Coordinates of C-alpha atoms and ligand atoms in Angstrom, one line a residue:
X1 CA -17.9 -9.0 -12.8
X2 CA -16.4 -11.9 -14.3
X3 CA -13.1 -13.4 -15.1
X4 CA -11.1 -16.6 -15.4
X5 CA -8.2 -16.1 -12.6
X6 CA -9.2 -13.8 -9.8
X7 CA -6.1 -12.9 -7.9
X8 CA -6.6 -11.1 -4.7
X9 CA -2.9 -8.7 -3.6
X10 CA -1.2 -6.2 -6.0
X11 CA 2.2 -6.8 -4.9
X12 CA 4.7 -8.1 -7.0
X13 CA 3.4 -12.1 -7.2
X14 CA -0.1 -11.3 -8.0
X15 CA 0.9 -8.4 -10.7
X16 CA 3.4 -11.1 -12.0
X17 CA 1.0 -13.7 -12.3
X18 CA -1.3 -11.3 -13.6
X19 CA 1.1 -10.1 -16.5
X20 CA 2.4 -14.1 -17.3
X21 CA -1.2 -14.7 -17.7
X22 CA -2.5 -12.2 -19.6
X23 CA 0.9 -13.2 -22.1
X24 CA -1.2 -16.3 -22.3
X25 CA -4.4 -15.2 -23.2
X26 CA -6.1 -15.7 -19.5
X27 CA -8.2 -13.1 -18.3
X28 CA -7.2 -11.9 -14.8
X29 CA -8.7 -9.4 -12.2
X30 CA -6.4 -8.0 -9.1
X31 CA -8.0 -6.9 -6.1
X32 CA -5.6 -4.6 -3.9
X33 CA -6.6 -3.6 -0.5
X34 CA -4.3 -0.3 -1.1
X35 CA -3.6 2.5 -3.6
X36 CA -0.6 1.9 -6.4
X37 CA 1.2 4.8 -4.0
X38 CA 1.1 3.1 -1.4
X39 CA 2.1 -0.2 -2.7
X40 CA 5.2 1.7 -4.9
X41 CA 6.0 3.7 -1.5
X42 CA 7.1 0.6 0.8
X43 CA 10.9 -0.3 0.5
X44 CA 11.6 -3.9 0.4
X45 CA 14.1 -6.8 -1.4
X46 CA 16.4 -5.4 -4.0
X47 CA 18.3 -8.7 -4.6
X48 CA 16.7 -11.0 -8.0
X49 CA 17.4 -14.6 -8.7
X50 CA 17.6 -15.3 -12.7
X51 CA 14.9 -17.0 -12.5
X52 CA 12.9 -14.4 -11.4
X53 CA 14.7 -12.1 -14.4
X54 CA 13.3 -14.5 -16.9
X55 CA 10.1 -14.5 -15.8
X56 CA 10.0 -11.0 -16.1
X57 CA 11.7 -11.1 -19.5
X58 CA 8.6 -13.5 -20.1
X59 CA 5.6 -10.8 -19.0
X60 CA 7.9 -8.5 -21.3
X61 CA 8.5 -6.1 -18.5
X62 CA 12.6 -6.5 -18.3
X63 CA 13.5 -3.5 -20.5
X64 CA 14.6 -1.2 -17.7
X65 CA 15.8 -4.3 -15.4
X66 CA 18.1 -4.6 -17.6
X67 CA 19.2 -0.8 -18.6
X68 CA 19.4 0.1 -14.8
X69 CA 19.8 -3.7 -13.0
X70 CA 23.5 -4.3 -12.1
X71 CA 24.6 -8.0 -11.8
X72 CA 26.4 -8.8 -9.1
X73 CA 29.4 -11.6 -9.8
X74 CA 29.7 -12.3 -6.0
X75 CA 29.3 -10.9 -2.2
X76 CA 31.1 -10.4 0.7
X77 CA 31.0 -12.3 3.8
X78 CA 32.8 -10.1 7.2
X79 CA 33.8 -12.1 10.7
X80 CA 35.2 -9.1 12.9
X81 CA 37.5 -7.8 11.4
X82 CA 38.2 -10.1 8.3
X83 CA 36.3 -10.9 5.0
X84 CA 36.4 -13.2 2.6
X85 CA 34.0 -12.9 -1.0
X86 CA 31.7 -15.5 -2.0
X87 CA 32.3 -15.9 -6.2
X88 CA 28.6 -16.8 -7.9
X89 CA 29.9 -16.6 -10.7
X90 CA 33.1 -19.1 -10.5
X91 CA 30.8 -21.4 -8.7
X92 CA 27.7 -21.4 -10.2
X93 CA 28.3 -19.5 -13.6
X94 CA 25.7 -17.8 -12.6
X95 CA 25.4 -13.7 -11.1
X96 CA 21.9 -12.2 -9.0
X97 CA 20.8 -9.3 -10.2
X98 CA 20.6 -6.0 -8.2
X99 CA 17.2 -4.2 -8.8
X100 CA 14.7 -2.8 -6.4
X101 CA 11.3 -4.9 -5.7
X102 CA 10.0 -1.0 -5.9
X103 CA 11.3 -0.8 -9.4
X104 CA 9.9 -4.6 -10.5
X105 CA 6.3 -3.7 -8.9
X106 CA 6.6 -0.4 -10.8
X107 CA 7.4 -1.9 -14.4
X108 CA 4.6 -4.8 -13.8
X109 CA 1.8 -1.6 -12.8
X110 CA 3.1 0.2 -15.9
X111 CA 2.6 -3.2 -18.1
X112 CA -0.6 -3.6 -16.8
X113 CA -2.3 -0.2 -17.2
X114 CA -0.6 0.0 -20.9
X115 CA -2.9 -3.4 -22.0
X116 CA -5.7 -1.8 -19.9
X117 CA -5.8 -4.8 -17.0
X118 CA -8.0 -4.5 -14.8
X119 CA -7.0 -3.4 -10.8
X120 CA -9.4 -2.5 -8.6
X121 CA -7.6 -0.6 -6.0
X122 CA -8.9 0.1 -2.2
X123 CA -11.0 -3.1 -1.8
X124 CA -12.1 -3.7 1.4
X125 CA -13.7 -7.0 2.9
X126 CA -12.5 -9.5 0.4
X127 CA -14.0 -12.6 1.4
X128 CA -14.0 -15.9 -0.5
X129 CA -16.8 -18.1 -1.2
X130 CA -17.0 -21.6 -2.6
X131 CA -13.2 -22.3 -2.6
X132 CA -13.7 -26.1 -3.0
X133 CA -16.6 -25.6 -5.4
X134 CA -17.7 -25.1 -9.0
X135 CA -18.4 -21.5 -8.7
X136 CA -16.3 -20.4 -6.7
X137 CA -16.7 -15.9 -6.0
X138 CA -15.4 -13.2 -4.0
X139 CA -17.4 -10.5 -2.4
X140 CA -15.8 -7.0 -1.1
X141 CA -16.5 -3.4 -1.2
X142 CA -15.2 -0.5 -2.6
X143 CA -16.1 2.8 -1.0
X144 CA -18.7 1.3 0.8
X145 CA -20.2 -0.4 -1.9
X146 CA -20.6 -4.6 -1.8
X147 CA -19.0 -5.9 -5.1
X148 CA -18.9 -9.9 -6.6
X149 CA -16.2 -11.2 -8.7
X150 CA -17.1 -14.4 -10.5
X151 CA -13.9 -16.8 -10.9
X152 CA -13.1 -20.2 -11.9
X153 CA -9.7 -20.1 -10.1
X154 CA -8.2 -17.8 -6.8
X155 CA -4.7 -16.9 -6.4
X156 CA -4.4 -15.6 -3.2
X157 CA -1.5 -13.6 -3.5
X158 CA -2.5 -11.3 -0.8
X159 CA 0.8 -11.2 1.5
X160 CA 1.6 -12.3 5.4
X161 CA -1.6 -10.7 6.5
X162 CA -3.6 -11.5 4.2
X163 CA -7.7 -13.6 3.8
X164 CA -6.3 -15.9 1.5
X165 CA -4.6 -18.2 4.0
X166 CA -6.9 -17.9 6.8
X167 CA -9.6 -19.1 4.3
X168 CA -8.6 -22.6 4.7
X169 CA -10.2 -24.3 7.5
X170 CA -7.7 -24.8 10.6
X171 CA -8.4 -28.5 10.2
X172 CA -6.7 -28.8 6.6
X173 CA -4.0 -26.1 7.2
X174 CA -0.1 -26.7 9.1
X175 CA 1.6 -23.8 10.0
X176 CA 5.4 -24.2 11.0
X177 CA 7.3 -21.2 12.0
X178 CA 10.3 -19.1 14.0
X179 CA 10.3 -15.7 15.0
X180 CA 13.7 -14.7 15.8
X181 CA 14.4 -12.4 18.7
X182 CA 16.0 -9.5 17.3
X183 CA 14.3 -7.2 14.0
X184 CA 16.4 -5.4 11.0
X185 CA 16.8 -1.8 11.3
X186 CA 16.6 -0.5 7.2
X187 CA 17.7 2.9 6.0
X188 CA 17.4 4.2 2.8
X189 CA 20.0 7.1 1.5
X190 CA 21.2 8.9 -1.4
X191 CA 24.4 7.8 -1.0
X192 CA 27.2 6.0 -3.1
X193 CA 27.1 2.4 -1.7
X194 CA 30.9 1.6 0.1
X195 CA 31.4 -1.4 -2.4
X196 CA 30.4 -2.8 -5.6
X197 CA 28.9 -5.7 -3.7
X198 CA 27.2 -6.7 -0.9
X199 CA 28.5 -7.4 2.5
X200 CA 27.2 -9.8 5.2
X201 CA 28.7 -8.4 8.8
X202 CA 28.6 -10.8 11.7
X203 CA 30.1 -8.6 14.6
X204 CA 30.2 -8.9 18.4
X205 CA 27.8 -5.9 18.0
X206 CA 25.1 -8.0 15.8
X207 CA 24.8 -8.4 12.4
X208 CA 25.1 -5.5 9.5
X209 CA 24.4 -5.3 6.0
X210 CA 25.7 -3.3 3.4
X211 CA 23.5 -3.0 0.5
X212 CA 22.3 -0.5 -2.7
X213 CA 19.7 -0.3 -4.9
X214 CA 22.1 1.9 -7.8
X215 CA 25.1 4.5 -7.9
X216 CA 23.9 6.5 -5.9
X217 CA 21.3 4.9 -3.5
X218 CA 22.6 2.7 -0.7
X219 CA 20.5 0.4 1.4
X220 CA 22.2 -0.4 4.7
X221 CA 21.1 -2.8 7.6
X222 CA 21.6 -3.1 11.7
X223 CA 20.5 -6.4 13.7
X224 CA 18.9 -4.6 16.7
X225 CA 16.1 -5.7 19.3
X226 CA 12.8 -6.3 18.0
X227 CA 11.6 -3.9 21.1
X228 CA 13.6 -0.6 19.7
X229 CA 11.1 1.5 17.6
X230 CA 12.4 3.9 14.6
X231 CA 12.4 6.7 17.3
X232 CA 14.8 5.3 18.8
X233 CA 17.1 5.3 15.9
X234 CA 18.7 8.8 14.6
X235 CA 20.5 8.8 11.7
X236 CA 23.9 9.8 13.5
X237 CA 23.2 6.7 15.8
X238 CA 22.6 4.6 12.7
X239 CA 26.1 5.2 11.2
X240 CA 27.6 5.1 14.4
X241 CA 26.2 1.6 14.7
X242 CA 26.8 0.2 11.2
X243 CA 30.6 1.3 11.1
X244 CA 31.4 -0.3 14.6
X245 CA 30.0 -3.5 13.0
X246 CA 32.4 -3.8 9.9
X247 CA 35.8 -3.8 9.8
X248 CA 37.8 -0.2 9.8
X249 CA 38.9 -0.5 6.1
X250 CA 35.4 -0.8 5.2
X251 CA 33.5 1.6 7.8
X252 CA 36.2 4.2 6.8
X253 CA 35.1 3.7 3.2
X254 CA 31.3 4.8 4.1
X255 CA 29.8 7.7 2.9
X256 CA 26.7 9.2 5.0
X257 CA 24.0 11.4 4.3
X258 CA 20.5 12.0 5.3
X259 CA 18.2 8.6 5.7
X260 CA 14.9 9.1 3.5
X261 CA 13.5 6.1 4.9
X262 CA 14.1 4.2 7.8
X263 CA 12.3 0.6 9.2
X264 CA 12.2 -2.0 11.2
X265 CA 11.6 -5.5 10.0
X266 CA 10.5 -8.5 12.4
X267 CA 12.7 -12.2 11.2
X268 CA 10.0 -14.6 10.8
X269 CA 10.3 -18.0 9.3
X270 CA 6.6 -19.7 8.6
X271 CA 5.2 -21.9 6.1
X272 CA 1.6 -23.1 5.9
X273 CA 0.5 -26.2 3.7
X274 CA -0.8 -27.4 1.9
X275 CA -0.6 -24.2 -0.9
X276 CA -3.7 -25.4 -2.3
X277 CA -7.6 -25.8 -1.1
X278 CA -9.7 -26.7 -4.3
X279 CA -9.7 -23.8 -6.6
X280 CA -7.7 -21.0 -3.8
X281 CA -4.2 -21.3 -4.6
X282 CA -2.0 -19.3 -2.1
X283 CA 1.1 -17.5 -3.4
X284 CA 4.3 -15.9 -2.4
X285 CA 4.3 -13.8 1.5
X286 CA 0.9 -15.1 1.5
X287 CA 2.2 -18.9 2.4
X288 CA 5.7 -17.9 3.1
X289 CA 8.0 -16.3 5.2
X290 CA 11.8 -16.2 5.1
X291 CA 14.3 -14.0 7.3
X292 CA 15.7 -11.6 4.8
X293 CA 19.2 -12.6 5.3
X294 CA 19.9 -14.5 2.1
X295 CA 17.3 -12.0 0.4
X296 CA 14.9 -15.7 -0.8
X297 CA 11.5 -13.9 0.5
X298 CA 10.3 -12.2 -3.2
X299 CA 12.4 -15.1 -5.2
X300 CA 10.4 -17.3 -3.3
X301 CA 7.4 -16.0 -4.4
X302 CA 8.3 -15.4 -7.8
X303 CA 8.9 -19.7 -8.2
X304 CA 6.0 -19.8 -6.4
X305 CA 4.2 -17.8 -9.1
X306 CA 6.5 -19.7 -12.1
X307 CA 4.5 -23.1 -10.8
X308 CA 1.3 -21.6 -10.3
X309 CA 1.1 -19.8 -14.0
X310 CA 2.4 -23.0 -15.6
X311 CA -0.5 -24.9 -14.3
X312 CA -3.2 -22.8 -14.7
X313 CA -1.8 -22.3 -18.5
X314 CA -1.6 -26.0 -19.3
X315 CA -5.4 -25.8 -17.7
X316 CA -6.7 -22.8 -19.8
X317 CA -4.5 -24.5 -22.7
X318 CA -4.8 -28.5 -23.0
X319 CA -7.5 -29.5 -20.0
X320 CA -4.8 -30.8 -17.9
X321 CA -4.8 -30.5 -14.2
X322 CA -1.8 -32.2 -13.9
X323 CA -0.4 -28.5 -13.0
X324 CA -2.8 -27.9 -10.5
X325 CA -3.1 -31.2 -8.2
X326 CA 1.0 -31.0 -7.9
X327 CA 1.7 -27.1 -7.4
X328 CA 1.6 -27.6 -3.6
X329 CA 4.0 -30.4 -3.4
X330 CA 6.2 -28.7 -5.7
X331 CA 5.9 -25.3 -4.8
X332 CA 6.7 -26.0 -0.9
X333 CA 9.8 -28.7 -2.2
X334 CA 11.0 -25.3 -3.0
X335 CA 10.1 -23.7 -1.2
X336 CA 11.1 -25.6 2.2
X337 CA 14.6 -25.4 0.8
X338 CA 15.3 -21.4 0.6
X339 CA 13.8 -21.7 4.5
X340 CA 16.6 -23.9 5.4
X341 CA 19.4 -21.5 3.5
X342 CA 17.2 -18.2 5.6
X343 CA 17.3 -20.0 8.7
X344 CA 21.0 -21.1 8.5
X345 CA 22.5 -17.8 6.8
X346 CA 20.5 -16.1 9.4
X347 CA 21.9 -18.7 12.6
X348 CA 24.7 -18.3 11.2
X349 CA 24.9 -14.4 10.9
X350 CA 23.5 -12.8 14.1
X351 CA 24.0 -12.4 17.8
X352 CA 20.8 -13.7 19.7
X353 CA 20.2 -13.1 23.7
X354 CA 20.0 -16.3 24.4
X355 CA 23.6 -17.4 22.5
X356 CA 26.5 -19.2 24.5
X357 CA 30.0 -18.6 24.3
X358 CA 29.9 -21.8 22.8
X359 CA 27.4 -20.9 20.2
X360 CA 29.7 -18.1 19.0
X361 CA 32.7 -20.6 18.9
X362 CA 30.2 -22.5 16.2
X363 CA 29.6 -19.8 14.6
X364 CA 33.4 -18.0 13.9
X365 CA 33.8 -22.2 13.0
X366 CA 31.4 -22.1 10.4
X367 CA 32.1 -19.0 9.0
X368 CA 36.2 -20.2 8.6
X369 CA 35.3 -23.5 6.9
X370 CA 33.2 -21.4 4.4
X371 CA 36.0 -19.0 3.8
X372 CA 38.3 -22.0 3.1
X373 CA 36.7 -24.5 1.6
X374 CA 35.3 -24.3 -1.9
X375 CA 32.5 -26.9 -1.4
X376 CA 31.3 -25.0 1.3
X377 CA 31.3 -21.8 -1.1
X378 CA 29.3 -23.7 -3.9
X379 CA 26.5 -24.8 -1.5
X380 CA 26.3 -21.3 -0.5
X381 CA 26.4 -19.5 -4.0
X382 CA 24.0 -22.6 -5.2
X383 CA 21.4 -21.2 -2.9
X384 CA 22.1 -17.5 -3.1
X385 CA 21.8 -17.4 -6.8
X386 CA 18.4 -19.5 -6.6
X387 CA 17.9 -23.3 -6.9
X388 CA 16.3 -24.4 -10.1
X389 CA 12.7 -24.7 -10.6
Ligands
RFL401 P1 3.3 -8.5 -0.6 O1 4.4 -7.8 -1.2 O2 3.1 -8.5 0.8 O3 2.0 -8.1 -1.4 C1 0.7 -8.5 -1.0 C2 -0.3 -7.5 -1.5 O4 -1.6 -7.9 -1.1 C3 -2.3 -6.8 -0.5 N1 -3.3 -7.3 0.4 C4 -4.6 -7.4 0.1 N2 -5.3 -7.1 -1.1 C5 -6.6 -7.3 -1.1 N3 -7.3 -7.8 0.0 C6 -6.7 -8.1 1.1 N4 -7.3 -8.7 2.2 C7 -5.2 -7.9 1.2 N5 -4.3 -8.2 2.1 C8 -3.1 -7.8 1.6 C9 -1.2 -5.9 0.1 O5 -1.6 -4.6 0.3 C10 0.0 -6.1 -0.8 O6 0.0 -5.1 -1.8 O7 3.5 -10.1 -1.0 P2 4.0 -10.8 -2.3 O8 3.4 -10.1 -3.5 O9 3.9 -12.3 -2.1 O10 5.6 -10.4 -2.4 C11 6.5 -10.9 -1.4 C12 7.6 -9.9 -1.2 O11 7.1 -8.6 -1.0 C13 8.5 -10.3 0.0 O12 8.8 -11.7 0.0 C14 9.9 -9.6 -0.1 O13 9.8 -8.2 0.0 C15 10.8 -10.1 1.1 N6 12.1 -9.4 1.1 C16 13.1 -9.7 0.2 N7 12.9 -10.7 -0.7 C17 13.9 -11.0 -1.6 O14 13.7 -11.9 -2.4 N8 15.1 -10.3 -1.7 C18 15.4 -9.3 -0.8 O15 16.5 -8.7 -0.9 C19 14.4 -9.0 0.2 N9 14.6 -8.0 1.1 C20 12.3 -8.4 2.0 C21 13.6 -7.7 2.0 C22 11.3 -8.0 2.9 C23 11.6 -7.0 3.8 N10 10.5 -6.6 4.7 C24 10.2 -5.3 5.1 C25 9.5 -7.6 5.0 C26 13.9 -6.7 2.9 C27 12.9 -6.3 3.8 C28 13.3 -5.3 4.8
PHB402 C1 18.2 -5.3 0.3 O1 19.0 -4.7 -0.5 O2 17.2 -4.7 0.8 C2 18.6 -6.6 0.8 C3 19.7 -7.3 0.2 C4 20.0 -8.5 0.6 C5 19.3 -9.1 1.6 C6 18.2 -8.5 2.2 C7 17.9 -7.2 1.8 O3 19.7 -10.4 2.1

């Protein structure tokens, strides 16, 4: 087989670049080491930056974003027992967009099997030849079976644990990174959500999120040690948990009900460079890794994907590589900055084993300057909503 772009991971930045592409008239093949259940089945980000909207409004998959998205003018910050709200729009003019990564990876599959794209699912192996070649290739199986895929370019968009990354030799590739000590308890449940927006909890207890993905599916979060497992964790503990965290107005406010999924998420901050080896360009989770406080991980990857489709275009359309030699350098410019507004949101949010008195003391500091001061609120809504490509 043959094709111009070959992208390795079907998640949602290698179907995005897929669909951008194909818009363009640039033939693309997706290798996906799973099935599309498998990929549709695992929960993940639910907050989208507008950039990420319009790219999606540009691989003409936004139709039901925007019949079933909700924009969402602000959130809610909690210290104890008081709050204060975050306005995106007053500050930036600008609202995020509420809509599940399930739901975005859904439209892009549906977008793809309608023009007849081709996905090979269930590849195993994927290997990469020739990377800083002329012709460069993958090899792989499927059922057993060795496969080749001839490419001019690779966008390895294959995810944390993916080839793509490791391809490049240790002697070319940085990695720079934090794992936090605590992990993100998630549970999914058919429940109202207890507000119109969301709402960031620092507690003595850790930190607790309060989040939705529509009407009548809420999304809710505890900080708890990255040691615990989901066994651990009934549902009766959960909400338990979650309403000691938040402040009685709001915990009385919270409707329970059956979890129908329930996870827990390592933090990790990490970022390898450079993005780029000759013709392997790595993409989204596949470079990057962001705490999800902040909710920058799939954003990320979508600016990511706006850089990388923009060059390969002007490539496949004028026989410029101007595109291509600066994606790294701009990509990670970006993408260092929505680490910095992870790390500090997340600093700033949880209880850690190894935090002081006095590091609390900095923290209820911080969080009063930001509930007073309206320059402190626009450098946070700034980031929330996205910084510009
Ligand atoms: P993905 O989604 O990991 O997809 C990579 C795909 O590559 C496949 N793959 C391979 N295929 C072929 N050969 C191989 N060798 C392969 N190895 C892997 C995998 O099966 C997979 O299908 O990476 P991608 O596309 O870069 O997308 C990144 C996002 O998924 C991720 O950044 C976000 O989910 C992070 N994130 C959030 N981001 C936000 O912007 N807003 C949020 O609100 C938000 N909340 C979250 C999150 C991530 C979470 N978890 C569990 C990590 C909440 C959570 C709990
Ligand atoms: C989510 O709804 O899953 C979510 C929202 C905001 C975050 C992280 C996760 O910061």
């Amino acid at each position: 087989m043959r094709t111009q772009v070959a992208i390795i991971g079907g998640g949602p930045s290698g179907l995005l670049l897929g669909q951008l592409l194909y818009k363009k008239g640039i033939d693309a093949v997706i290798l996906e080491r799973k099935t599309r259940d498998y990929v549709l089945g695992r929960i993940r980000a639910g907050v989208l930056e507008q950039g990420l909207v319009h790219l999606l409004e540009e691989a003409g998959v936004a139709d039901r974003l925007h019949a079933e998205g909700h924009e969402h003018d602000g959130t809610v910050i909690v210290h104890d027992q008081t709050s204060f709200r975050v306005d995106f729009r007053k500050q930036t003019g600008t609202p995020v967009v509420v809509y599940g990564q399930t739901e975005v990876t859904r439209d892009l599959y549906d977008a793809r099997e309608a023009a007849n794209l081709p996905t090979v699912f269930e590849v195993e192996n994927v290997k990469i030849h020739d990377a800083k070649g002329n012709s460069p290739y993958l090899t792989y199986q499927v059922n057993g079976t060795p496969k080749r895929l001839e490419c001019e370019f690779i966008a390895g968009c294959d995810g944390f644990h993916g080839v793509s990354r490791r391809t490049i030799p240790d002697d070319v590739r940085q990695e720079y990174e934090k794992v936090y000590p605590f992990g993100w308890l998630g549970i999914l449940s058919q429940t109202p959500p207890v507000a119109d927006e969301l709402i960031y909890a620092n507690s003595d207890r850790g930190f607790a999120l309060c989040s939705m993905r529509n009407d009548h599916l809420s999304r809710y979060y505890v900080q708890c040690p990255i040691t615990d497992t989901v066994e651990d964790w009934s549902d009766d503990r959960f909400w338990e948990e979650l309403k000691r965290r938040l402040p009685s107005e709001i915990a009385q406010q919270i409707i329970t009900g059956p979890s129908i999924e329930k996870s827990i998420a390592p933090l990790r901050s990490f970022v390898t460079e450079p993005m780029r080896w000759g013709n392997l360009f790595l993409c989204g989770d596949a470079a990057h890794i962001v705490p999800p406080t902040g909710a920058k991980g799939l954003n990320t990857a979508a600016s990511d994907v706006h850089y990388l489709y923009h060059a390969l275009t002007e490539f496949y359309h004028t026989g410029s590589r101007e595109g291509i030699d600066s994606y790294s350098q701009k990509a990670l410019d970006r993408v260092w900055k929505a680490e910095r507004f992870s790390w500090w949101f997340s600093s700033l949010m949880h209880r850690s084993p190894d935090q002081t008195p006095f590091d609390r003391k900095m923290q209820a500091a911080e969080l009063a300057f930001l509930a007073q001061s309206d320059a402190q609120k626009q450098v946070f809504a700034q980031n929330y909503v996205g910084l510009p490509y």
